[in-house]
């Protein structure tokens, strides 16, 4: 059985007081559900506090990004070791905002993936096409390329630490969601691509999350699809009630 995962990507939201508030509300509403992992990804400055605050809870903490180098003269950057030293063992890499705004390339992301794995971290690797790419019917090609360049150099053993998040860029923060059928179609394609390269046993073990305007009202029908193993949640993860309603949608 694959893990079911609901991860909240807080993006650049929540100062310390807001983080404390949100975490305490999430903890109050959290209901342990066997086989469902709940993850929150606060900003760098709130990671240590979040880890400490969730120490006695099953809720896990992820970072939203990290640098590919292990240390050195990289002003303003954060390394994998810095993250693991404050208890963070999961990192989101390749989010479309990192790709689009901060110009992160597939080649750079492959290095970040390697650095995370060298530090024994799990990676939530994001992929997804832009609207013009879908309109031009290039979405499968684009996603396959992102996977090939970012992840296909890994060994089978390294894949144990990989979670994939399919996030069509046109559905992120727009209120527009991929239909459950569109999500399933792409998730099945992603699994098939992994299977062709690494075999079906490995492909069937990889959790593939959907991201893009998931809300309490649509989570259930999206998560019901065979190849959808959960969600990466942006906007709705900032409200404890909504986030936990989504986490309880399984
Ligand atoms: P959204 O963001 O849920 O606000 O669309 C998803 C994401 O960017 O991970």
GROMACS .gro file of C-alpha atoms and ligand atoms in nm:
model
  259
    1UNK     CA    1   0.000   0.000   0.000
    2UNK     CA    2   0.125   0.345  -0.090
    3UNK     CA    3   0.131   0.622   0.169
    4UNK     CA    4  -0.154   0.870   0.147
    5UNK     CA    5  -0.017   1.218   0.203
    6UNK     CA    6  -0.167   1.561   0.257
    7UNK     CA    7   0.098   1.834   0.266
    8UNK     CA    8   0.036   2.202   0.332
    9UNK     CA    9   0.263   2.442   0.146
   10UNK     CA   10   0.236   2.765   0.342
   11UNK     CA   11   0.452   2.958   0.093
   12UNK     CA   12   0.562   3.304   0.219
   13UNK     CA   13   0.282   3.329   0.474
   14UNK     CA   14   0.264   3.333   0.856
   15UNK     CA   15   0.497   3.507   1.098
   16UNK     CA   16   0.585   3.338   1.427
   17UNK     CA   17   0.262   3.425   1.608
   18UNK     CA   18   0.051   3.316   1.311
   19UNK     CA   19   0.253   2.996   1.285
   20UNK     CA   20   0.190   2.918   1.651
   21UNK     CA   21  -0.180   2.983   1.604
   22UNK     CA   22  -0.217   2.772   1.293
   23UNK     CA   23  -0.016   2.483   1.436
   24UNK     CA   24  -0.217   2.480   1.755
   25UNK     CA   25  -0.546   2.476   1.558
   26UNK     CA   26  -0.417   2.201   1.330
   27UNK     CA   27  -0.309   1.993   1.630
   28UNK     CA   28  -0.653   2.035   1.789
   29UNK     CA   29  -0.832   1.921   1.476
   30UNK     CA   30  -0.590   1.642   1.383
   31UNK     CA   31  -0.735   1.294   1.388
   32UNK     CA   32  -0.487   1.018   1.339
   33UNK     CA   33  -0.580   0.815   1.036
   34UNK     CA   34  -0.370   0.505   0.978
   35UNK     CA   35  -0.184   0.527   0.648
   36UNK     CA   36  -0.239   0.900   0.602
   37UNK     CA   37   0.058   1.131   0.655
   38UNK     CA   38  -0.003   1.498   0.731
   39UNK     CA   39   0.282   1.740   0.658
   40UNK     CA   40   0.313   2.117   0.698
   41UNK     CA   41   0.573   2.331   0.522
   42UNK     CA   42   0.623   2.664   0.701
   43UNK     CA   43   0.884   2.927   0.608
   44UNK     CA   44   1.250   2.871   0.698
   45UNK     CA   45   1.233   3.101   1.001
   46UNK     CA   46   0.951   2.898   1.154
   47UNK     CA   47   1.080   2.547   1.087
   48UNK     CA   48   1.258   2.497   1.418
   49UNK     CA   49   0.965   2.625   1.616
   50UNK     CA   50   0.724   2.411   1.413
   51UNK     CA   51   0.929   2.097   1.463
   52UNK     CA   52   0.945   2.159   1.838
   53UNK     CA   53   0.576   2.237   1.857
   54UNK     CA   54   0.486   1.914   1.670
   55UNK     CA   55   0.737   1.698   1.854
   56UNK     CA   56   0.473   1.486   2.026
   57UNK     CA   57   0.243   1.475   1.729
   58UNK     CA   58   0.240   1.261   1.415
   59UNK     CA   59   0.223   1.572   1.199
   60UNK     CA   60   0.547   1.617   1.004
   61UNK     CA   61   0.740   1.926   0.897
   62UNK     CA   62   0.884   2.000   0.553
   63UNK     CA   63   1.091   2.285   0.409
   64UNK     CA   64   0.976   2.460   0.091
   65UNK     CA   65   1.319   2.476  -0.073
   66UNK     CA   66   1.691   2.439  -0.005
   67UNK     CA   67   2.024   2.507  -0.170
   68UNK     CA   68   2.205   2.234  -0.364
   69UNK     CA   69   2.546   2.303  -0.203
   70UNK     CA   70   2.650   2.159   0.129
   71UNK     CA   71   2.797   2.483   0.273
   72UNK     CA   72   2.998   2.790   0.186
   73UNK     CA   73   2.972   3.140   0.043
   74UNK     CA   74   2.609   3.137  -0.070
   75UNK     CA   75   2.463   3.439   0.106
   76UNK     CA   76   2.103   3.397   0.204
   77UNK     CA   77   2.081   3.027   0.130
   78UNK     CA   78   1.991   2.727   0.347
   79UNK     CA   79   2.152   2.383   0.320
   80UNK     CA   80   2.011   2.033   0.369
   81UNK     CA   81   2.224   1.988   0.681
   82UNK     CA   82   2.083   2.306   0.834
   83UNK     CA   83   1.736   2.165   0.779
   84UNK     CA   84   1.805   1.821   0.921
   85UNK     CA   85   1.981   1.980   1.220
   86UNK     CA   86   1.649   2.139   1.322
   87UNK     CA   87   1.458   1.816   1.268
   88UNK     CA   88   1.335   1.871   0.913
   89UNK     CA   89   1.361   1.554   0.705
   90UNK     CA   90   1.138   1.647   0.409
   91UNK     CA   91   1.183   1.916   0.145
   92UNK     CA   92   0.961   2.039  -0.140
   93UNK     CA   93   1.169   2.086  -0.455
   94UNK     CA   94   1.081   2.223  -0.796
   95UNK     CA   95   0.762   2.402  -0.702
   96UNK     CA   96   0.639   2.594  -1.006
   97UNK     CA   97   0.694   2.924  -0.823
   98UNK     CA   98   1.060   2.830  -0.775
   99UNK     CA   99   1.082   2.734  -1.140
  100UNK     CA  100   0.904   3.042  -1.275
  101UNK     CA  101   1.001   3.324  -1.036
  102UNK     CA  102   1.343   3.205  -0.924
  103UNK     CA  103   1.438   3.049  -1.258
  104UNK     CA  104   1.521   2.707  -1.115
  105UNK     CA  105   1.603   2.471  -1.401
  106UNK     CA  106   1.564   2.094  -1.427
  107UNK     CA  107   1.943   2.062  -1.405
  108UNK     CA  108   1.959   2.265  -1.083
  109UNK     CA  109   1.671   2.065  -0.938
  110UNK     CA  110   1.853   1.738  -1.007
  111UNK     CA  111   2.141   1.871  -0.793
  112UNK     CA  112   1.904   1.976  -0.517
  113UNK     CA  113   1.743   1.631  -0.521
  114UNK     CA  114   2.089   1.472  -0.488
  115UNK     CA  115   2.182   1.700  -0.198
  116UNK     CA  116   1.859   1.621  -0.016
  117UNK     CA  117   1.903   1.245  -0.062
  118UNK     CA  118   2.267   1.260   0.050
  119UNK     CA  119   2.130   1.402   0.373
  120UNK     CA  120   1.871   1.128   0.399
  121UNK     CA  121   1.581   1.365   0.341
  122UNK     CA  122   1.258   1.285   0.162
  123UNK     CA  123   1.179   1.496  -0.143
  124UNK     CA  124   0.839   1.616  -0.260
  125UNK     CA  125   0.930   1.676  -0.623
  126UNK     CA  126   0.689   1.905  -0.809
  127UNK     CA  127   0.617   1.889  -1.178
  128UNK     CA  128   0.345   2.032  -1.400
  129UNK     CA  129   0.272   2.215  -1.720
  130UNK     CA  130   0.171   2.575  -1.786
  131UNK     CA  131  -0.158   2.667  -1.950
  132UNK     CA  132  -0.011   2.734  -2.296
  133UNK     CA  133   0.165   2.398  -2.282
  134UNK     CA  134  -0.161   2.219  -2.206
  135UNK     CA  135  -0.342   2.410  -2.479
  136UNK     CA  136  -0.069   2.302  -2.722
  137UNK     CA  137  -0.118   1.943  -2.595
  138UNK     CA  138   0.239   1.930  -2.473
  139UNK     CA  139   0.155   1.856  -2.110
  140UNK     CA  140   0.263   1.491  -2.111
  141UNK     CA  141   0.589   1.575  -2.287
  142UNK     CA  142   0.668   1.860  -2.042
  143UNK     CA  143   0.597   1.657  -1.731
  144UNK     CA  144   0.797   1.360  -1.861
  145UNK     CA  145   1.091   1.587  -1.931
  146UNK     CA  146   1.076   1.734  -1.580
  147UNK     CA  147   1.077   1.385  -1.431
  148UNK     CA  148   1.352   1.255  -1.656
  149UNK     CA  149   1.582   1.547  -1.588
  150UNK     CA  150   1.508   1.580  -1.218
  151UNK     CA  151   1.472   1.219  -1.103
  152UNK     CA  152   1.558   0.956  -1.361
  153UNK     CA  153   1.928   0.951  -1.269
  154UNK     CA  154   1.842   0.813  -0.924
  155UNK     CA  155   1.899   0.456  -0.813
  156UNK     CA  156   1.608   0.232  -0.716
  157UNK     CA  157   1.706   0.265  -0.352
  158UNK     CA  158   1.704   0.644  -0.373
  159UNK     CA  159   1.349   0.638  -0.511
  160UNK     CA  160   1.230   0.523  -0.169
  161UNK     CA  161   1.266   0.886  -0.058
  162UNK     CA  162   1.074   1.037  -0.350
  163UNK     CA  163   0.720   1.171  -0.343
  164UNK     CA  164   0.589   1.334  -0.660
  165UNK     CA  165   0.347   1.626  -0.672
  166UNK     CA  166   0.174   1.692  -1.002
  167UNK     CA  167   0.071   2.057  -1.004
  168UNK     CA  168  -0.063   2.198  -1.329
  169UNK     CA  169   0.053   2.559  -1.311
  170UNK     CA  170  -0.280   2.689  -1.444
  171UNK     CA  171  -0.455   2.542  -1.140
  172UNK     CA  172  -0.225   2.686  -0.871
  173UNK     CA  173  -0.385   2.963  -0.668
  174UNK     CA  174  -0.633   3.029  -0.949
  175UNK     CA  175  -0.938   2.857  -0.808
  176UNK     CA  176  -0.936   2.645  -1.121
  177UNK     CA  177  -0.878   2.277  -1.054
  178UNK     CA  178  -0.787   1.999  -1.290
  179UNK     CA  179  -1.087   1.769  -1.311
  180UNK     CA  180  -1.044   1.441  -1.123
  181UNK     CA  181  -1.020   1.275  -1.467
  182UNK     CA  182  -0.744   1.513  -1.582
  183UNK     CA  183  -0.554   1.451  -1.258
  184UNK     CA  184  -0.594   1.072  -1.288
  185UNK     CA  185  -0.485   1.078  -1.653
  186UNK     CA  186  -0.161   1.260  -1.570
  187UNK     CA  187  -0.093   1.060  -1.253
  188UNK     CA  188  -0.133   0.735  -1.447
  189UNK     CA  189   0.102   0.873  -1.714
  190UNK     CA  190   0.361   0.964  -1.448
  191UNK     CA  191   0.338   0.618  -1.295
  192UNK     CA  192   0.369   0.456  -1.638
  193UNK     CA  193   0.677   0.667  -1.718
  194UNK     CA  194   0.842   0.558  -1.392
  195UNK     CA  195   0.740   0.200  -1.459
  196UNK     CA  196   0.892   0.199  -1.808
  197UNK     CA  197   1.224   0.310  -1.669
  198UNK     CA  198   1.236   0.141  -1.328
  199UNK     CA  199   0.972  -0.132  -1.338
  200UNK     CA  200   0.618  -0.152  -1.209
  201UNK     CA  201   0.707  -0.266  -0.859
  202UNK     CA  202   0.892   0.057  -0.789
  203UNK     CA  203   0.637   0.272  -0.976
  204UNK     CA  204   0.351   0.129  -0.773
  205UNK     CA  205   0.521   0.231  -0.449
  206UNK     CA  206   0.561   0.601  -0.537
  207UNK     CA  207   0.307   0.840  -0.386
  208UNK     CA  208   0.186   1.092  -0.645
  209UNK     CA  209   0.009   1.396  -0.499
  210UNK     CA  210  -0.213   1.638  -0.686
  211UNK     CA  211  -0.179   2.012  -0.625
  212UNK     CA  212  -0.374   2.309  -0.758
  213UNK     CA  213  -0.673   2.466  -0.582
  214UNK     CA  214  -0.758   2.161  -0.372
  215UNK     CA  215  -1.034   2.257  -0.128
  216UNK     CA  216  -1.249   2.069   0.124
  217UNK     CA  217  -1.523   2.063  -0.140
  218UNK     CA  218  -1.324   1.891  -0.415
  219UNK     CA  219  -1.061   1.688  -0.225
  220UNK     CA  220  -1.267   1.375  -0.191
  221UNK     CA  221  -1.343   1.326  -0.560
  222UNK     CA  222  -0.982   1.398  -0.658
  223UNK     CA  223  -0.836   1.170  -0.390
  224UNK     CA  224  -1.077   0.894  -0.493
  225UNK     CA  225  -0.890   0.845  -0.819
  226UNK     CA  226  -0.675   0.537  -0.836
  227UNK     CA  227  -0.340   0.703  -0.896
  228UNK     CA  228  -0.395   1.010  -0.677
  229UNK     CA  229  -0.230   0.949  -0.342
  230UNK     CA  230  -0.308   1.280  -0.176
  231UNK     CA  231  -0.251   1.650  -0.224
  232UNK     CA  232  -0.008   1.937  -0.198
  233UNK     CA  233  -0.225   2.217  -0.066
  234UNK     CA  234  -0.146   2.589  -0.090
  235UNK     CA  235  -0.419   2.841  -0.006
  236UNK     CA  236  -0.645   2.599   0.181
  237UNK     CA  237  -0.358   2.488   0.407
  238UNK     CA  238  -0.356   2.830   0.573
  239UNK     CA  239  -0.689   2.761   0.744
  240UNK     CA  240  -0.674   2.477   0.995
  241UNK     CA  241  -1.039   2.376   0.939
  242UNK     CA  242  -0.997   2.355   0.562
  243UNK     CA  243  -0.663   2.180   0.576
  244UNK     CA  244  -0.780   1.919   0.822
  245UNK     CA  245  -1.105   1.867   0.628
  246UNK     CA  246  -0.886   1.789   0.325
  247UNK     CA  247  -0.663   1.559   0.532
  248UNK     CA  248  -0.975   1.377   0.652
  249UNK     CA  249  -1.107   1.341   0.297
  250UNK     CA  250  -0.963   0.990   0.269
  251LIG     P1  251  -0.303   2.619  -0.422
  251LIG     O1  252  -0.146   2.595  -0.429
  251LIG     O2  253  -0.362   2.506  -0.343
  251LIG     O3  254  -0.320   2.752  -0.353
  251LIG     O4  255  -0.354   2.621  -0.562
  251LIG     C1  256  -0.092   2.467  -0.446
  251LIG     C2  257   0.059   2.476  -0.446
  251LIG     O5  258   0.113   2.575  -0.497
  251LIG     O6  259   0.128   2.386  -0.397
   0.00000   0.00000   0.00000
